[in-house]
Every structure is written in structure tokens, then in C-alpha cells.
Coordinates of C-alpha atoms and ligand atoms in Angstrom, one line a residue:
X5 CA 167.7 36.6 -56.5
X6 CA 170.9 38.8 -55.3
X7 CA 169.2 40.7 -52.7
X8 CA 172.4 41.7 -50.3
X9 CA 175.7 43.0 -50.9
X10 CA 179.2 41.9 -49.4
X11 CA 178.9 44.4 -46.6
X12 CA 175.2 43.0 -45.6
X13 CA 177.1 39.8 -45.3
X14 CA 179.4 41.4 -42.9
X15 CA 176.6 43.0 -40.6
X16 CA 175.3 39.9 -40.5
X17 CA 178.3 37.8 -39.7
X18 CA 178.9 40.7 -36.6
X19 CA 174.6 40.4 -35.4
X20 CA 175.0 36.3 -36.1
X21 CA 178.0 35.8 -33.5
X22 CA 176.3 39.2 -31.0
X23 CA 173.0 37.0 -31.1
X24 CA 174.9 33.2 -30.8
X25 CA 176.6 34.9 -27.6
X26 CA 174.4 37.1 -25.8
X27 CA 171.0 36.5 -26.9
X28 CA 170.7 32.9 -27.5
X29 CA 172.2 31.4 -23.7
X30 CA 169.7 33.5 -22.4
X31 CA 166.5 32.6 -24.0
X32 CA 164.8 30.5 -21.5
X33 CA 165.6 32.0 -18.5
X34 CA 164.4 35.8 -20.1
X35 CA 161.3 33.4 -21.0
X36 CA 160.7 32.4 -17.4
X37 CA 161.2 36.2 -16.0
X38 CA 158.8 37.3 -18.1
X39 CA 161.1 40.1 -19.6
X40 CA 164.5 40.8 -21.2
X41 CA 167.1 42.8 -18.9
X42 CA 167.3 46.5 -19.8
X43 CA 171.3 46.1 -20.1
X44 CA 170.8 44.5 -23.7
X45 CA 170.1 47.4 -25.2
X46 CA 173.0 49.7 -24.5
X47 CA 174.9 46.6 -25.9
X48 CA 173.2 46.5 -29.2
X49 CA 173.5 50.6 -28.9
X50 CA 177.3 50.1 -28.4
X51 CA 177.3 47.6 -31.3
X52 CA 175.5 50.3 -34.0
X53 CA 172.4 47.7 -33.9
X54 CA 169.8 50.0 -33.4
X55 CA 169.4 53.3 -35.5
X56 CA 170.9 51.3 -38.9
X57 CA 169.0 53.6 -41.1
X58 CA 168.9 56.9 -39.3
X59 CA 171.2 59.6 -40.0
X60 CA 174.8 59.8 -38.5
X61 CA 174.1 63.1 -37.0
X62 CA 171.6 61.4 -34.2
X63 CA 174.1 58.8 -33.9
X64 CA 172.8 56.1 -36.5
X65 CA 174.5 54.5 -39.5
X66 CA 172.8 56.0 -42.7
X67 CA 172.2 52.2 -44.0
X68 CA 170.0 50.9 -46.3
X69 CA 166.6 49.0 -46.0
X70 CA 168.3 45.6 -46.2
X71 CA 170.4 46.3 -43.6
X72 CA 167.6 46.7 -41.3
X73 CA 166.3 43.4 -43.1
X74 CA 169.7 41.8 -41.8
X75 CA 169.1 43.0 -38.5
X76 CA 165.7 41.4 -37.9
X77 CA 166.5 38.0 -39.8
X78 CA 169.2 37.6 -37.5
X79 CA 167.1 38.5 -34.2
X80 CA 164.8 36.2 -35.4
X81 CA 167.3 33.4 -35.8
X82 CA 167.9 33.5 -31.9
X83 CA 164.6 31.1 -31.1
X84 CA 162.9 33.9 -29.3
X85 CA 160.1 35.6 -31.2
X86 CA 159.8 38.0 -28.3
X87 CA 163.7 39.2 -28.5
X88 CA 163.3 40.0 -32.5
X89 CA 159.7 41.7 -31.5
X90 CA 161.3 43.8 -28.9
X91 CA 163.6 45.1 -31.1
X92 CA 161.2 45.3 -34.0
X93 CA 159.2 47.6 -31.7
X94 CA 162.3 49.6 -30.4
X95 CA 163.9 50.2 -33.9
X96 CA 161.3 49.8 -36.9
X97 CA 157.9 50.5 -34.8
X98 CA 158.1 52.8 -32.2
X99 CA 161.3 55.2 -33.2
X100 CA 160.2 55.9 -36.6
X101 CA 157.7 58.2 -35.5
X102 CA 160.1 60.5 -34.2
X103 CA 162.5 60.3 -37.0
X104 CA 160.3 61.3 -39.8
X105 CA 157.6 63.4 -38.1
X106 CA 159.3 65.0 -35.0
X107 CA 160.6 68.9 -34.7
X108 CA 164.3 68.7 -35.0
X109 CA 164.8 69.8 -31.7
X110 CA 163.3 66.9 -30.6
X111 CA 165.1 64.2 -32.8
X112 CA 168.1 66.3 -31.2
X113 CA 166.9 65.2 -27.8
X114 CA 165.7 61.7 -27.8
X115 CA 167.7 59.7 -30.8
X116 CA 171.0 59.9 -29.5
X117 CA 170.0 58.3 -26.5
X118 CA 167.4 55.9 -28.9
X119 CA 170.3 54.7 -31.1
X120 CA 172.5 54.0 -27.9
X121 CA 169.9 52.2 -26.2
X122 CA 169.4 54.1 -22.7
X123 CA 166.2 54.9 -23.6
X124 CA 163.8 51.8 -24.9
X125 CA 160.5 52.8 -27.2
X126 CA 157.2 51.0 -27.1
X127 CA 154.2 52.0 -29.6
X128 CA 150.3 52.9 -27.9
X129 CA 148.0 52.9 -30.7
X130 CA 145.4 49.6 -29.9
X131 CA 142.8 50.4 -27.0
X132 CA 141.0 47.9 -24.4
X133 CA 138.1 48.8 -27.1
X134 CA 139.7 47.8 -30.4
X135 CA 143.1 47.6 -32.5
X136 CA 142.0 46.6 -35.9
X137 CA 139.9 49.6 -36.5
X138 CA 142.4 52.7 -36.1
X139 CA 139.9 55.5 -36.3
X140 CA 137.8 55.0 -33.6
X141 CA 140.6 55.6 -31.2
X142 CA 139.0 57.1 -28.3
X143 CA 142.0 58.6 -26.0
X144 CA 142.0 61.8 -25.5
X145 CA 144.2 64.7 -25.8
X146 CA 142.9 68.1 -25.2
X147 CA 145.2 71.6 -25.3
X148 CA 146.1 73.4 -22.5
X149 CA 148.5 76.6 -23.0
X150 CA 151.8 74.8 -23.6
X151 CA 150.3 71.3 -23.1
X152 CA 148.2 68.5 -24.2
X153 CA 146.4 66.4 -21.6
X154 CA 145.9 62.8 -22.6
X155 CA 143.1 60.6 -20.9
X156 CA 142.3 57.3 -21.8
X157 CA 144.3 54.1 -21.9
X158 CA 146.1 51.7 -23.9
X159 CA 146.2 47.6 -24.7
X160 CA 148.7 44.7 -25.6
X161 CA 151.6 47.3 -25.6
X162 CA 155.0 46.0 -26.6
X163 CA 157.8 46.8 -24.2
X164 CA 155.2 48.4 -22.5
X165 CA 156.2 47.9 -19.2
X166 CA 159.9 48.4 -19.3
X167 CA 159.9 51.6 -21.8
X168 CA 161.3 54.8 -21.6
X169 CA 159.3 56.3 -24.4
X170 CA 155.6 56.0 -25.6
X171 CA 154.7 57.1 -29.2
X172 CA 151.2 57.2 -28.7
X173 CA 148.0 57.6 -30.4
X174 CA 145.3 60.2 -29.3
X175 CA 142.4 62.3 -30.6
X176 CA 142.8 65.5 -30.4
X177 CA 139.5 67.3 -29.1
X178 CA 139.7 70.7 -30.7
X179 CA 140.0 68.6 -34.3
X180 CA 137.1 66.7 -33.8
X181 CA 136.3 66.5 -37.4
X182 CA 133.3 64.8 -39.4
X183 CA 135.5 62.2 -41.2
X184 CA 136.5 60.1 -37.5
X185 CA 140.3 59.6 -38.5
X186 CA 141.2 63.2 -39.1
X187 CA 141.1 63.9 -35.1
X188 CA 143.8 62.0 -34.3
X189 CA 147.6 63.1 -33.5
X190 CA 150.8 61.3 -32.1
X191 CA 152.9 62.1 -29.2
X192 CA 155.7 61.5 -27.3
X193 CA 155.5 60.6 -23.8
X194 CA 157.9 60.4 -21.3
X195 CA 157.1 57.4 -18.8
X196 CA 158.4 59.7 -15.9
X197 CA 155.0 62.0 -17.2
X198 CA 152.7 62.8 -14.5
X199 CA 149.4 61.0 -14.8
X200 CA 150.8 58.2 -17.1
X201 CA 150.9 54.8 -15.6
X202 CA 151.7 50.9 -16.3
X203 CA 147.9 49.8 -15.0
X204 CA 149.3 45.7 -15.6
X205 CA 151.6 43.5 -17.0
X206 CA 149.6 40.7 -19.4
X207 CA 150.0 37.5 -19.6
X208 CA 149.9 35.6 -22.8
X209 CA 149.9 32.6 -24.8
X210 CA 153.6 33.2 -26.2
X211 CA 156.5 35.8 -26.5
X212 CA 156.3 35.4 -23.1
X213 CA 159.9 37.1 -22.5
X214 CA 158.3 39.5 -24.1
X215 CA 156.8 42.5 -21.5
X216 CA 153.3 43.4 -22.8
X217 CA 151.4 45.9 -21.4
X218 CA 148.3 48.1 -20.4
X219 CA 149.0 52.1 -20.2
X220 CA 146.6 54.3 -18.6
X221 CA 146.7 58.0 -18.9
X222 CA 144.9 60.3 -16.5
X223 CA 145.3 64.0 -16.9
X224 CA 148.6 63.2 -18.0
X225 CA 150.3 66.9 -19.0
X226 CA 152.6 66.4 -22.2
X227 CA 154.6 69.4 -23.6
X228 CA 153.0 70.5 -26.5
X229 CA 156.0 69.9 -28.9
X230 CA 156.0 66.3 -27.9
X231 CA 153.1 66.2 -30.9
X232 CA 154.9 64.7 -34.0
X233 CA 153.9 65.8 -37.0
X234 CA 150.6 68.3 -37.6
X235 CA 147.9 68.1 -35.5
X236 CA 145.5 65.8 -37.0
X237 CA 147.4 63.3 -39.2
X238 CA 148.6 60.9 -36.6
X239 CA 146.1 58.5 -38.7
X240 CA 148.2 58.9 -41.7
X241 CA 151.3 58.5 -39.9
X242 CA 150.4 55.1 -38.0
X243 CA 149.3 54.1 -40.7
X244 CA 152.7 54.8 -42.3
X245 CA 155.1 53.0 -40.0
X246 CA 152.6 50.1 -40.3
X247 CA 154.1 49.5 -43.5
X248 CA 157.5 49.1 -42.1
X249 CA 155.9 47.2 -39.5
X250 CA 154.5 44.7 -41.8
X251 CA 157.3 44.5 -43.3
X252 CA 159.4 43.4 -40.2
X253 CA 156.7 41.3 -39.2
X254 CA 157.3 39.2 -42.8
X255 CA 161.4 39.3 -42.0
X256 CA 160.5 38.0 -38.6
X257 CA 158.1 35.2 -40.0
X258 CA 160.5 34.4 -42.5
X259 CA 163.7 33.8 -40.2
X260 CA 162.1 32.1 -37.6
X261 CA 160.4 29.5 -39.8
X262 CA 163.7 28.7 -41.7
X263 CA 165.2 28.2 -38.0
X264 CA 162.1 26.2 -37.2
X265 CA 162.8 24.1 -40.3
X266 CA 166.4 23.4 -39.8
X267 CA 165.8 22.5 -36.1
X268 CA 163.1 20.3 -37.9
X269 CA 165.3 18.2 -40.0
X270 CA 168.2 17.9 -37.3
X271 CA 165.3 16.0 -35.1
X272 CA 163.8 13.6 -37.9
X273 CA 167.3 12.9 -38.8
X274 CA 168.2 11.8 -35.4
X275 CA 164.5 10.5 -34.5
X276 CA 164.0 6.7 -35.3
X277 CA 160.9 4.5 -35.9
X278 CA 160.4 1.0 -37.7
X279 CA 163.8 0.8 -38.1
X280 CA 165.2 3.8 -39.4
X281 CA 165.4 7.7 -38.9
X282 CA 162.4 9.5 -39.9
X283 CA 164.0 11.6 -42.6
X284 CA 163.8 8.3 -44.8
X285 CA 160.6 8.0 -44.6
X286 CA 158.4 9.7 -47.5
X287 CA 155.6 11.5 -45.9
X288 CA 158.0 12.6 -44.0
X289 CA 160.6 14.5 -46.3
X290 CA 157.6 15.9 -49.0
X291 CA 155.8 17.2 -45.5
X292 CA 159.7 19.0 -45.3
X293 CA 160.0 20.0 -48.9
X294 CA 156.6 21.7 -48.5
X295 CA 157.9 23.7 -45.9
X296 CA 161.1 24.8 -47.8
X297 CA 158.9 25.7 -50.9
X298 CA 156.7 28.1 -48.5
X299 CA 159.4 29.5 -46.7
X300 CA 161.5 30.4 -50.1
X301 CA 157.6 31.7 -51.2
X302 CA 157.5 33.7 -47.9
X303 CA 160.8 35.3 -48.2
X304 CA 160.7 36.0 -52.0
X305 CA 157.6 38.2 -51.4
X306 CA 159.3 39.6 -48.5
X307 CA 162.5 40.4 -50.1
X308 CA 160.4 42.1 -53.4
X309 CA 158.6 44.0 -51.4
X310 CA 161.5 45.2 -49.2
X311 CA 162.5 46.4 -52.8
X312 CA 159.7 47.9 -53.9
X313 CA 159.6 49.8 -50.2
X314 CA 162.8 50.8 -50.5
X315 CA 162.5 52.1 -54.1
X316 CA 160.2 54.9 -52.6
X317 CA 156.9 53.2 -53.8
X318 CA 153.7 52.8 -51.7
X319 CA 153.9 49.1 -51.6
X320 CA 150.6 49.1 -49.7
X321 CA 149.3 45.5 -51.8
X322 CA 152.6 44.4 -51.4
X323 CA 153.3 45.0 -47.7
X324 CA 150.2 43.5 -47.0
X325 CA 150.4 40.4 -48.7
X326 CA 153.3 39.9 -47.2
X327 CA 151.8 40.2 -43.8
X328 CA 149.4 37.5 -44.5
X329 CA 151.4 35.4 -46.6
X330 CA 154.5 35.2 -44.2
X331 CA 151.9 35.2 -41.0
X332 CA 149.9 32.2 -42.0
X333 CA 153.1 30.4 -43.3
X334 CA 154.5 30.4 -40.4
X335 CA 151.6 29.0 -38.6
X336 CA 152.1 26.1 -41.3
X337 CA 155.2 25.6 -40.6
X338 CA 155.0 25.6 -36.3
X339 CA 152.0 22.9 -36.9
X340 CA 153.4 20.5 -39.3
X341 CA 157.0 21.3 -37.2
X342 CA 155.3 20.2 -34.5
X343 CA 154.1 16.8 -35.6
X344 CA 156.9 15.9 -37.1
X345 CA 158.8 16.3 -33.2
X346 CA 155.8 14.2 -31.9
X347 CA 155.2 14.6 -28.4
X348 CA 158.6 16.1 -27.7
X349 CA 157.4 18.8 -30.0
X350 CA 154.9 19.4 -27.3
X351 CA 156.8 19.9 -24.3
X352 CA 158.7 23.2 -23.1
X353 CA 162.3 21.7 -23.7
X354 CA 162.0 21.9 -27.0
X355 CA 161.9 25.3 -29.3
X356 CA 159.8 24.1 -31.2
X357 CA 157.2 24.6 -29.1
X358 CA 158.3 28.0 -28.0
X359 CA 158.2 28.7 -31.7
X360 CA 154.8 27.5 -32.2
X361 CA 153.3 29.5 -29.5
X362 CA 155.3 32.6 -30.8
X363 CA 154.4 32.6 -33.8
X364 CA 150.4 32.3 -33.4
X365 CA 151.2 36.1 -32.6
X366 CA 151.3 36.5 -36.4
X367 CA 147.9 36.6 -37.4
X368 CA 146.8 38.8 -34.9
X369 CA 149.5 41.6 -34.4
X370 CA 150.4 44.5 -36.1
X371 CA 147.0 44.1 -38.3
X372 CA 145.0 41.0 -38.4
X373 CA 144.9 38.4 -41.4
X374 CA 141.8 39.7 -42.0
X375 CA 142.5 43.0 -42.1
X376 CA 145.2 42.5 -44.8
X377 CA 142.8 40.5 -46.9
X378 CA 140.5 43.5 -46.3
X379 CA 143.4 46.0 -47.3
X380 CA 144.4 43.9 -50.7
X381 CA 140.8 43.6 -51.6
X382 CA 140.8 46.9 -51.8
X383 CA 143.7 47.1 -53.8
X384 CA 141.7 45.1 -56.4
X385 CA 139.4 47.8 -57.3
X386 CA 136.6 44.9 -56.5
Ligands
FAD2 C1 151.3 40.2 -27.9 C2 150.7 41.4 -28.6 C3 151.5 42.5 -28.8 C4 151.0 43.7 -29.3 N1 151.8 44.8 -29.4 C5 151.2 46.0 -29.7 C6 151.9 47.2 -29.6 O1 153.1 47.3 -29.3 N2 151.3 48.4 -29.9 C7 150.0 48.4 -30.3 O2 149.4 49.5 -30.5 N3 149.3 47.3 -30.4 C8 149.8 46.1 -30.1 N4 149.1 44.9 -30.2 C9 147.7 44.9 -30.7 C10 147.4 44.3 -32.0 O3 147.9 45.1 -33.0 C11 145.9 44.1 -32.1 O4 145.6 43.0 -31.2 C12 145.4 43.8 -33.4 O5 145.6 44.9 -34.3 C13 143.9 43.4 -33.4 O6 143.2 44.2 -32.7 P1 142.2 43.6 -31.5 O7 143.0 42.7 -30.7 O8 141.5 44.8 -30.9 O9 141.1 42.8 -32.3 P2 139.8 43.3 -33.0 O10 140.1 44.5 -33.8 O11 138.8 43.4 -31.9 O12 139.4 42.1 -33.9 C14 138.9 40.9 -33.5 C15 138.7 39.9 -34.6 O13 137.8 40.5 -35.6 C16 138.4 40.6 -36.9 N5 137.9 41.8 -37.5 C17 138.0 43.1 -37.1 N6 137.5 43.9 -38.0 C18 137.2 43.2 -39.1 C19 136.6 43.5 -40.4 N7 136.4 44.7 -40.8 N8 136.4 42.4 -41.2 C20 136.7 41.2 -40.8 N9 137.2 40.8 -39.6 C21 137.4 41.8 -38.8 C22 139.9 40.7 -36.6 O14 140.6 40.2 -37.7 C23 140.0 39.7 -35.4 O15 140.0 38.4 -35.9 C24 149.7 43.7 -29.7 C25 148.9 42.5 -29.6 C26 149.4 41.4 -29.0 C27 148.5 40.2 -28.8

């Protein structure tokens, strides 16, 4: 399957050597702070990294789909799930929002400085209450002459303590409507806003470089053509740039599996017991080609319905399979990857064990394994 052209290969050769140079020396120590320096991402800005498919005029590069896919396979090849996530968030997540629902004036305003990198994005839609089920969001945002004011708060936000920019999810009083998705609107926030707040930094299990974060918003006063889109469809719209989401997700899962696997095969080929390396040993290489035969399943489905996506269709079924397919892969992949390192495979000095903790993230982000199974199920007309 001929999925990229010879000038994908060169993007890729230019975020390949960017990520081998400046991403990859610093992976544990951005681990141990907890975060990744803000001066990354006027770097990647500088290097056309991060508005690939937006239009030239807000300073991106008018690329295609699989350029994006490029991007993120090569973030992902850096051993830090949480460096590929940010910039999932930032580029594919967050910033979409603005580009295809915001008034021009706005895109004028804030993707410039989004495709240069002085102004980071972070998504709010999952609440201390619930992220799976998208409707019953309960923040609030009520008009006020040439405002809304939001109240409520926010949970397990992506770049959520370093960002410049919130796209976030509220219901909007005035359309309180019978049917409970209809109510709810996006906006734009400004961290500087009045009444908006970081209430903690979490800690987690894995992408721990990764800031993660609880938002609060009390009487917070947004302009009122900081709402993206019509009032009222935000549903429609998060639901939208999950796709791409999902789809990110998969080229994430993908990438850092097939890393995980190479990294695999260098240790059993170096690792010896009763008398020779354990790459001769059979268990040992069908346990591998297992691996390679889900991860060349994983990207397949990836890569199809990257095609399909960018082809203009809905690619609901397919997005989501891929979600579950890719997410639950690479759990298979981290635990078997792991057994086959033994008990180095369990201690910090190895990425493998980064990896497995990064990728347990999988299931649960971005929609849940069971929510995709829900979503496909659907698909099937049961
Ligand atoms: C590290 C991290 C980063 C994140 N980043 C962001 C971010 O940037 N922005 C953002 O908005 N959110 C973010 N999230 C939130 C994430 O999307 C949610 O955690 C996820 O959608 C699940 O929501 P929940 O945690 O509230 O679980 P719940 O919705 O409470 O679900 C709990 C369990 O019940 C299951 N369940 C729920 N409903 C059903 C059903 N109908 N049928 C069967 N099973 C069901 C779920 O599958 C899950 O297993 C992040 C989460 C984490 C952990």
C-alpha cells in the first residue's frame, strides 16, 4: 500500500532529524519536570511543524492529511508519548476548532501566532463529573451584553497548565433545549481571562512530561465573538474534531508500537540465556512476529481510514475502529514488550517501561474502548 509521496518522505526526513536532535536528548529530564519547556514550540513554529494543513494566509502550509500523519508518526517515534500528545493536542485537537468554526476575524487574530508557536492550545471538554458522555456537560455559559460568563470547571486537560488558549466546552443557558446536547457551544478563552484559573496540576500513571490539568471558571467574562461556530452546536463540533482526534490517536499508537518493537528486538538480540541470545529461541521470535502482524494490522486500518477521512467521507465506523483497534494493540504490544525485557523491562531506565505506562492512556483518552465499541455497534444497524 503506497500511502506517501516523495515530498512526505522529505517532511519526514526534516521532523526525523528535528525530533533525533531536540526532542529525543531531552526525554527524561522533561519526564522528571513534569512538563516540556515552552521554547519548543516557537521551534517547531519556525520549522512549519505546526499549522501543516491550514491555509498559508494564517501562516500554515496548505498540506495534505498525510502530512499531518507524518508529523505525528514521527513525534511518536521520539519514546515520549507525552511529546506526540502535546502536539497532537496543540495541532489536530485543540486548533481545529478555531480553523473551521471561528469568525475570520478571529482566525486573523490567533493562528498566526498558533502556527508559530507563541501561543500553545489545550482542549476543555471532559468535567470532574464525566468525559465519556459529552452531553451532560454541565459548565455554564450565560450572555451578558457583549459577553458570555462561563462557570464550572474542567478535568484531565492536556497542556492544561502551560496553555495560552482553551477551546472549551459550555452550555449555553438561554439554549437550554429538550434534547440535552443541543445546549452546548464552544469558546475561546484566553488564560489571561478574568475568573479562569489552573485549580491543580495532576499526577498520573504515565505521560508524565506531559502537564495535565484541572481548569476552573468562575464568572469568567469571555467576549462574545470568542463563541466558535453557532450557538448551540458545540456538540456537533467536538464531536467533529474527535474524528481527527481518533485518528491521531491511531498514528500515535501505531508509531510508538513499531518503536517499541524495534527497541524489542535490539534487546533479545543482545540478551542471552541457556546459551544463546534470546532471538533464537522460538517462543521468543513468534511472540515478535505477532507483534509485527498487529502493528502492520494497526497501521493498515489507520492508513485506510486516513484515506477515507481525507476523501471527504464521514469515516465515523472507520475512525473508531481504529481507535480501539490501534489502542488495545498497543497495550499488546507494551505487555508482551515488556516480558520479553524481563525485569529490566520493569525498571525506569528502560523505554520500555516509559512506553508501557504511556500507552495505557490509549484505552481511556480521547473516547474510551468502550465507547468506540458502543459507536461501531451502532454503525451496525444492530
Ligand atoms: C492523561 C489524560 C489526558 C486527557 N486529556 C484530555 C483533554 O485534553 N481534554 C479533554 O477534554 N479530556 C481529556 N481527557 C479526558 C478523557 O477524554 C476522558 O478521561 C475519557 O473520555 C473518559 O471519561 P471519564 O474519565 O470521565 O470516564 P467515564 O466517562 O466516567 O467512564 C468510566 C468507565 O465507564 C465506561 N463507560 C462510560 N459510559 C459507558 C457506556 N455507555 N457503556 C459502557 N461503558 C461505559 C468507560 O468506558 C470507562 O471505562 C484526558 C484524560 C486523561 C487520563
Amino acid at each position: 500500500m503506497k500511502v506517501f509521496a516523495e515530498h512526505h518522505d522529505m517532511f519526514r526526513a526534516t521532523v526525523r532529524a528535528f525530533v533525533e536532535r531536540e526532542v529525543m536528548p531531552h526525554v527524561e529530564a522533561w519526564e522528571a519536570a513534569g512538563r516540556i519547556p515552552k521554547t519548543i514550540w516557537p521551534r517547531m513554529g519556525e520549522l512549519g511543524f505546526l499549522g501543516v494543513e491550514y491555509d498559508e494566509k494564517y501562516g500554515g502550509a496548505g498540506a495534505d492529511l498525510f502530512t499531518t500523519a507524518v508529523l505525528h508518526e514521527e513525534c511518536a517515534r521520539s519514546r515520549s508519548g507525552s511529546f506526540a500528545m502535546a502536539v497532537g493536542v496543540h495541532t489536530d485537537m485543540a486548533s481545529p476548532h478555531l480553523y473551521w468554526t471561528g469568525r475570520e476575524a478571529l482566525k486573523e487574530k490567533y493562528l498566526p501566532a498558533i502556527c508559530r508557536g507563541e501561543k500553545l492550545c489545550a482542549v476543555a471538554v471532559t468535567e470532574p463529573g464525566g468525559g465519556s458522555d459529552v452531553a451532560a456537560i454541565s459548565t455554564r455559559a450565560t450572555r451578558d451584553g457583549t459577553h458570555y460568563v462561563l462557570n464550572g470547571s474542567k478535568m484531565f486537560i492536556t497542556n492544561g497548565a502551560l496553555a495560552d488558549l482553551y477551546f472549551v466546552a459550555a452550555r449555553v443557558e438561554a439554549r437550554e433545549a429538550t434534547r440535552r446536547h443541543q445546549g452546548i457551544s464552544m469558546f475561546l478563552v484566553e488564560r489571561e481571562t478574568p475568573g479562569f484559573s489552573v485549580s491543580r496540576t495532576l499526577e498520573k500513571t504515565g505521560m508524565l512530561a506531559s502537564d495535565t490539568a484541572e481548569l476552573t471558571f468562575q464568572d469568567a467574562r469571555v467576549p462574545a465573538e470568542n463563541l466558535l461556530g453557532r450557538e448551540g452546536v458545540g456538540f456537533y463540533e467536538v464531536m467533529r474534531v474527535f474524528q481527527r482526534e481518533r485518528l491521531v490517536a491511531g498514528l500515535h499508537a501505531v508509531a510508538m508500537s513499531e518503536r517499541a518493537l524495534e527497541d524489542t528486538i535490539a534487546y533479545v538480540r543482545e540478551r542471552h540465556a541457556f546459551g544463546g541470545p534470546l532471538s533464537e529461541k522460538q517462543i521468543v521470535r513468534h511472540k515478535l512476529a505477532d507483534l509485527a502482524t498487529l502493528i502492520e494490522a494497526g497501521r493498515r486500518l489507520t492508513y485506510a481510514a486516513c484515506q477515507h477521512y481525507a476523501d471527504g467521507g464521514e469515516a465515523v465506523r472507520e475512525v473508531s475502529m481504529v481507535k480501539l483497534f490501534t489502542a488495545e494493540m498497543a497495550n499488546r504490544v507494551a505487555y508482551d514488550c515488556v516480558q520479553l525485557h524481563g525485569g529490566y523491562g520493569y525498571m525506569r531506565e528502560y523505554a520500555i517501561e516509559r512506553f508501557a505506562r504511556d500507552v495505557r492512556l490509549f484505552t481511556i483518552g480521547g473516547g474510551t474502548s468502550e465507547i468506540m465499541k458502543e459507536i461501531i455497534a451502532k454503525e451496525l444497524h444492530l
